Amino acid sequence: MYKGGRIIASLVVFVAILAFPFFYNLGKANAGPVINVPTGSQCVEPVAYMRANHMQLLNQWRDEYVRQGKTVYVNSQGKSFNINIDTCLQCHYSNSSTTSATAVSHPAVSTTGASNPAVNTTEASNSVVNPSDQFCVTCHNYASVEPTCWSCHNLPEGANQ
Amino acid sequence: MSINRRQFLKRAGAVTALGLGGSFATIGIGDRLASAASEYEEAPNADKIKHWAMVVDMSKFKTEEDINRVIQSCDKIHNIPQMDNSKDEIKWIWYDDYEHTFADSENEYLDETMKKMPFIVMCNHCENPACVRACPTGATFKREDGIVTMDFHRCIGCRFCMGACPFGARSFNFRDPRPFIKDFNPNFPTRTQGVVEKCLGCYERLENGEQPACAEASNGGLIFGDLSDQNSEVYKIVSTKFTIRRKTQFGTQPNVYYLVGGGDRA
Ligand code: SF4
Ligand code: SF4
């Protein structure tokens, strides 16, 4: 191979640079998102389905609601839910600053996420809950996805106003 | 080991195909579960109308207070921001004088009281809406109940609809509206910078069997109903009394009817 030595040497350097982030992070803790929902609760569809398809379901909810005027979703088990982002928030959001009683019992406000590098909860305390601690936010932060729901939709009690 | 160019390309091709094939397989198996069997239903108390219409009875709007009460009832529940200049202004329902409301039928000998009378104006939820024609994304559309509504998620802020609407019924959010909402209602979404908005016909109240907020606050000045229902009050008024509509020459067939001098005739 013409100038084979140099080519191979450059290739090694190139691959090393490419793989740098992988080796750099090797062995470091990479905790998952803080997924805290009230125990014993059941989402509108089974968890596996929601995990894979919640975004499609939300789009479908939106289209049925806004375009067809359908306000009720009947799930695969025959249970009815209001088509409203508030239906999601009932389990996936808790504002402990206004409802201290539920704050203690609601796992979503626990500070266990503080050690999680994916969430900026270092200052989280049980008195004030930042919307960024919430279930949807911590998951999306972890997956590097930025949903824009809250630029129009309201968190309970106008927490994002 | 020495390979020639041809062999190299062949092997590279094979490896690429393997990689691509593999990723297709994971998408196919891992992520897509069969769609859950489910249904969608209408709200149980929904006011099932087919032809959204409003009659403005001018005899009921005597004082400024009559008008402001109606406008504020809408502004409050729909989180309409109060902007400090007219360029950024967001309007769902407002008032204007005769000349601007009925621009085509203005004449210089018009009766002075009529000339000065404030007319309540809003989106006409036209039968043949120019805004829907203009919207390139389908963000603006007409529902089966006659409401011309918007899917704000789809609005790209091109403002074609604003140019198309002959009634100035649409406003653009040049700025983030949230800091300008005086009396926030947590039960209704706000809008965001870069989308157009307008009166949405109080769809969220009709689905609970309620009247539009403006009609409820108007003490009978705004009469809401289903024009396709011959027993409705709007049908009776429109079919028996003299009413006028705004700018009919544009062919949009507005659904807001003005009962002018209704008090004398009734
Ligand atoms: S009044 Fe304007 S915005 Fe409303 S439906 Fe008619 S054309 Fe569209
Ligand atoms: S501004 Fe939004 S609603 Fe209006 S035409 Fe463009 S996309 Fe449609």
XYZ file of C-alpha atoms and ligand atoms in Angstrom:
443
model
C 0.000 0.000 0.000
C 1.429 3.374 -0.977
C 2.324 5.312 2.175
C 0.496 2.593 4.105
C 2.157 3.350 7.404
C 1.025 6.946 7.460
C -2.503 6.087 6.405
C -2.878 3.522 9.146
C -1.377 5.835 11.746
C -3.769 8.616 10.742
C -6.665 6.209 10.838
C -5.768 5.183 14.362
C -5.644 8.817 15.452
C -8.949 9.526 13.708
C -10.726 6.604 15.382
C -9.230 7.550 18.724
C -10.598 11.084 18.450
C -13.970 9.779 17.297
C -14.178 7.391 20.219
C -12.928 9.915 22.764
C -16.343 10.713 24.323
C -16.997 7.028 24.772
C -13.781 6.392 26.674
C -14.057 9.682 28.527
C -17.419 8.698 30.004
C -16.525 5.057 30.533
C -17.341 3.872 34.005
C -19.112 7.098 35.011
C -22.531 6.800 36.549
C -25.272 7.444 34.065
C -28.387 7.267 36.135
C -31.658 7.176 34.249
C -34.427 9.728 34.632
C -36.384 9.983 37.855
C -39.631 8.264 37.057
C -41.886 8.787 40.000
C -45.601 8.323 39.723
C -48.074 7.538 42.485
C -47.948 3.837 43.201
C -50.857 1.732 42.083
C -51.835 4.178 39.396
C -52.417 3.066 35.834
C -51.723 5.231 32.825
C -54.272 5.652 30.049
C -52.688 2.705 28.250
C -50.203 0.046 29.408
C -46.770 1.378 30.310
C -44.946 -0.343 27.441
C -47.360 1.159 24.957
C -47.092 4.622 26.496
C -43.313 4.470 26.600
C -43.130 3.791 22.868
C -46.156 5.661 21.596
C -47.116 8.486 23.966
C -46.173 11.140 21.430
C -48.330 9.570 18.728
C -51.163 9.194 21.207
C -50.882 12.870 22.192
C -51.001 13.915 18.551
C -54.000 11.690 17.989
C -55.713 13.164 21.053
C -55.061 16.642 19.738
C -56.451 15.898 16.280
C -59.542 14.147 17.609
C -60.193 16.931 20.085
C -59.465 19.988 17.974
C -60.746 18.732 14.628
C -63.478 16.232 15.454
C -64.682 17.713 18.734
C -64.116 14.403 20.540
C -63.355 15.132 24.171
C -63.308 11.648 25.671
C -60.794 8.868 25.066
C -61.921 5.312 25.736
C -58.846 3.149 26.206
C -58.241 -0.467 25.272
C -59.727 -1.573 28.601
C -62.867 0.460 28.081
C -61.949 3.143 30.623
C -62.743 6.771 29.733
C -60.396 9.725 30.085
C -60.825 13.395 29.304
C -58.714 14.435 26.362
C -56.775 17.120 28.132
C -53.175 17.602 29.104
C -54.454 17.930 32.673
C -55.290 14.230 32.566
C -51.556 13.565 32.227
C -50.639 16.073 34.919
C -52.850 14.412 37.506
C -50.158 11.766 37.901
C -47.130 13.251 36.230
C -46.988 16.559 38.009
C -47.082 17.627 41.616
C -46.676 21.114 42.926
C -45.664 20.769 46.534
C -45.447 24.490 47.128
C -49.214 24.775 47.133
C -50.263 21.338 48.341
C -47.867 20.394 51.084
C -49.958 17.425 52.214
C -49.588 15.628 48.936
C -46.025 16.800 48.584
C -44.783 14.426 51.210
C -46.624 11.433 49.868
C -46.082 12.191 46.227
C -42.885 10.539 45.079
C -42.423 12.964 42.214
C -41.194 15.574 44.658
C -38.575 13.425 46.316
C -35.042 14.735 46.020
C -33.572 11.405 44.983
C -33.055 12.901 41.570
C -30.460 15.302 42.929
C -27.653 12.871 42.242
C -28.841 12.374 38.709
C -26.658 14.324 36.294
C -29.505 14.405 33.782
C -31.658 16.641 35.946
C -30.775 19.964 37.415
C -32.352 19.306 40.775
C -29.425 20.105 42.998
C -31.451 22.820 44.648
C -34.688 20.900 44.713
C -36.310 20.823 48.089
C -39.715 19.779 49.243
C -40.839 23.360 49.565
C -40.525 24.496 45.979
C -40.775 22.189 43.046
C -39.296 23.356 39.847
C -41.214 22.232 36.751
C -37.893 20.781 35.640
C -38.159 18.087 38.324
C -41.335 16.745 36.886
C -41.693 13.352 35.327
C -42.009 14.420 31.711
C -39.157 16.903 32.044
C -36.623 14.609 33.646
C -37.282 11.912 31.041
C -37.023 14.328 28.153
C -33.874 15.893 29.560
C -32.357 12.454 29.734
C -33.310 11.730 26.129
C -32.286 15.232 25.016
C -35.744 16.042 23.712
C -37.257 19.443 24.294
C -41.057 19.436 24.315
C -42.638 22.877 23.946
C -45.989 22.034 25.567
C -45.624 24.526 28.399
C -45.169 27.586 26.255
C -48.971 27.503 25.810
C -50.396 24.853 28.105
C -50.597 25.641 31.780
C -49.154 23.742 34.658
C -51.545 23.427 37.595
C -52.195 26.678 39.431
C -50.334 28.516 36.697
C -46.972 27.321 37.993
C -45.321 28.167 34.692
C -46.768 31.653 34.415
C -3.138 -8.624 3.754
C -3.595 -6.672 0.642
C -6.945 -5.967 -0.993
C -7.635 -4.190 -4.214
C -10.025 -1.313 -4.662
C -12.831 -3.503 -5.975
C -12.700 -5.847 -3.000
C -12.616 -2.918 -0.601
C -15.740 -1.351 -2.082
C -17.591 -4.675 -2.021
C -16.803 -5.256 1.633
C -17.631 -1.688 2.608
C -20.972 -2.055 0.832
C -21.752 -5.285 2.641
C -20.954 -3.794 6.041
C -23.123 -0.728 5.333
C -26.035 -2.910 4.268
C -25.663 -4.938 7.439
C -25.707 -1.829 9.578
C -28.723 -0.313 7.875
C -30.609 -3.600 7.918
C -29.891 -3.977 11.580
C -31.270 -0.564 12.470
C -34.446 -1.198 10.468
C -34.916 -4.430 12.343
C -34.620 -2.733 15.732
C -37.090 -0.009 14.792
C -39.487 -2.623 13.493
C -39.395 -4.878 16.516
C -38.578 -2.712 19.471
C -40.524 0.507 19.121
C -43.774 -0.194 17.403
C -46.293 -2.052 19.418
C -49.598 -2.724 17.813
C -51.804 0.330 18.188
C -54.030 0.036 21.227
C -57.666 -0.613 20.494
C -59.449 2.540 21.533
C -62.262 4.936 20.725
C -62.994 8.615 20.848
C -66.259 10.066 22.057
C -67.941 13.430 22.169
C -68.519 15.208 25.457
C -71.726 13.900 27.031
C -73.184 17.403 27.584
C -72.062 18.845 24.273
C -74.378 21.316 22.639
C -74.558 19.558 19.261
C -74.991 22.367 16.798
C -74.537 22.287 13.050
C -74.413 25.942 12.142
C -72.793 28.324 14.616
C -74.421 31.755 14.422
C -74.724 34.917 16.490
C -77.180 37.787 16.358
C -76.080 41.167 17.710
C -79.154 43.032 18.945
C -78.003 46.644 18.764
C -80.877 47.852 20.929
C -79.290 46.124 23.932
C -76.004 48.001 23.687
C -76.854 51.373 25.188
C -73.864 52.268 27.323
C -70.139 51.734 27.194
C -70.522 49.439 30.149
C -72.743 47.082 28.107
C -69.962 46.720 25.578
C -67.031 46.479 27.957
C -68.714 43.817 30.060
C -69.035 41.615 26.988
C -65.467 42.177 25.818
C -64.002 41.606 29.262
C -65.919 38.364 29.729
C -64.088 36.971 26.708
C -60.685 38.509 27.483
C -60.678 37.057 30.945
C -61.528 33.437 30.269
C -59.388 33.178 27.147
C -56.227 34.746 28.548
C -56.155 37.610 26.065
C -53.086 39.769 26.716
C -53.556 43.515 27.129
C -50.858 45.019 24.942
C -49.727 48.604 25.300
C -49.718 49.442 21.590
C -52.115 48.781 18.738
C -49.609 46.955 16.562
C -49.170 44.160 19.104
C -52.820 44.200 20.142
C -54.615 40.842 20.399
C -58.375 41.022 19.774
C -60.987 38.284 19.840
C -63.988 40.539 20.328
C -63.917 44.318 20.184
C -65.980 47.236 18.844
C -65.785 49.636 15.967
C -67.892 52.404 14.393
C -70.350 52.038 11.525
C -67.928 53.210 8.872
C -65.372 50.514 9.673
C -67.829 47.780 10.499
C -70.000 48.143 7.398
C -67.479 49.832 5.129
C -69.438 49.090 1.948
C -72.713 50.684 3.043
C -71.391 53.866 4.594
C -72.896 57.080 3.219
C -72.446 60.689 4.127
C -76.121 61.301 5.022
C -76.272 58.408 7.447
C -78.136 59.149 10.648
C -75.734 60.559 13.273
C -76.629 58.093 16.028
C -75.993 55.211 13.679
C -72.681 56.730 12.611
C -71.478 56.952 16.200
C -72.935 53.695 17.439
C -70.305 51.194 18.624
C -70.757 47.823 16.937
C -69.505 44.663 18.625
C -67.308 42.787 16.157
C -65.574 39.424 16.201
C -64.726 36.545 13.903
C -67.820 35.789 11.810
C -67.171 32.040 11.585
C -67.902 32.440 7.892
C -69.596 29.750 5.825
C -66.970 30.237 3.193
C -63.986 31.352 5.252
C -61.243 33.156 3.365
C -58.784 32.445 6.172
C -59.186 28.682 5.755
C -58.559 28.994 2.022
C -55.368 30.926 2.656
C -53.843 28.805 5.399
C -51.097 26.647 3.880
C -50.743 24.268 6.810
C -54.333 23.413 7.655
C -53.904 25.154 11.009
C -57.124 27.057 10.387
C -60.173 25.020 9.462
C -63.949 24.873 9.772
C -65.444 22.289 12.080
C -68.673 20.433 11.491
C -70.494 22.618 13.990
C -69.558 25.672 11.924
C -66.843 27.047 14.181
C -63.812 28.262 12.268
C -61.054 27.249 14.612
C -57.304 26.843 14.829
C -54.846 24.155 15.730
C -52.137 26.378 17.194
C -49.625 23.536 17.073
C -49.708 23.760 13.307
C -49.632 27.516 12.840
C -46.340 28.625 11.324
C -47.120 32.311 11.717
C -47.102 33.118 8.005
C -50.106 35.469 8.511
C -51.679 34.599 5.149
C -54.959 34.214 7.032
C -54.706 37.752 8.372
C -54.322 39.088 4.870
C -57.212 36.979 3.637
C -59.764 37.785 6.343
C -61.745 40.867 5.267
C -62.837 41.551 8.847
C -59.524 41.990 10.641
C -60.617 39.243 12.968
C -57.144 37.821 13.407
C -54.217 38.996 15.511
C -50.595 37.962 15.457
C -48.510 37.350 18.555
C -45.501 39.520 17.856
C -44.418 39.050 21.461
C -44.782 36.404 24.115
C -48.297 37.130 25.376
C -47.875 35.655 28.844
C -46.415 38.668 30.671
C -49.341 40.772 29.388
C -52.158 38.602 30.680
C -53.713 40.561 33.513
C -56.127 38.075 34.956
C -54.798 34.615 34.251
C -57.224 31.708 33.792
C -55.349 28.438 34.421
C -58.063 26.399 32.703
C -57.462 27.785 29.231
C -54.168 27.600 27.364
C -52.329 30.761 26.404
C -50.808 31.251 22.983
C -47.164 31.683 22.200
C -45.070 34.130 20.240
C -45.316 33.591 16.481
C -48.865 32.273 16.137
C -52.024 33.947 14.917
C -55.145 33.834 17.059
C -58.799 34.823 16.955
C -62.197 34.048 18.457
C -62.648 30.276 18.642
C -66.415 30.382 19.070
C -66.193 29.273 22.719
C -65.903 25.644 21.623
C -64.756 24.787 25.151
C -68.013 26.108 26.623
C -70.286 24.590 23.982
C -68.856 21.162 24.766
C -70.162 21.596 28.313
C -73.548 22.714 27.063
C -72.865 26.359 27.964
C -73.407 29.529 25.947
C -70.440 31.464 24.576
C -69.045 33.732 27.290
C -69.877 36.935 25.411
C -73.485 35.872 24.847
C -73.851 34.992 28.514
C -72.445 38.337 29.658
C -74.468 40.385 27.173
C -77.900 40.347 28.891
C -79.528 39.324 25.646
C -77.502 41.608 23.413
C -75.753 38.701 21.766
C -78.002 35.815 20.833
C -76.189 32.600 20.068
C -77.652 29.539 18.385
C -77.824 26.979 15.628
C -79.041 28.473 12.344
C -79.817 25.021 10.974
C -82.374 24.517 13.751
C -85.669 26.181 12.795
C -86.752 26.363 16.425
C -83.706 28.312 17.518
C -83.971 31.980 18.403
C -81.249 32.944 15.935
C -83.146 31.254 13.107
C -86.367 33.018 14.074
C -84.709 36.419 14.182
C -82.690 36.030 11.001
C -85.626 34.631 9.042
C -88.242 37.154 10.173
C -86.440 40.416 10.928
C -84.190 42.695 8.993
C -80.569 42.022 9.817
C -77.346 43.098 8.166
C -73.999 41.371 7.927
C -70.534 42.788 7.449
C -68.906 43.104 4.027
C -71.000 40.477 2.269
C -69.532 41.467 -1.081
C -66.484 39.337 -0.338
C -68.608 36.215 -0.441
C -67.435 34.714 2.826
C -71.023 34.421 4.140
C -70.479 35.734 7.674
C -72.486 34.169 10.495
C -72.734 37.201 12.739
C -75.987 39.067 12.030
C -76.673 42.613 13.247
C -80.218 43.366 14.226
C -80.291 47.116 13.706
C -83.294 48.850 15.205
C -84.500 45.505 16.477
C -86.108 47.120 19.506
C -88.540 49.105 17.397
C -89.592 46.157 15.311
C -89.841 43.460 17.901
S -64.256 36.456 9.958
Fe -62.191 36.225 9.072
S -61.162 34.861 10.501
Fe -63.338 34.627 10.901
S -63.986 32.930 9.588
Fe -64.367 34.793 8.422
S -62.533 35.046 7.183
Fe -61.986 33.587 8.836
S -50.529 32.328 10.187
Fe -51.013 30.251 10.937
S -53.254 30.072 10.771
Fe -52.630 31.858 9.528
S -52.391 31.071 7.459
Fe -50.361 30.969 8.397
S -50.252 28.899 9.310
Fe -52.424 29.293 8.829
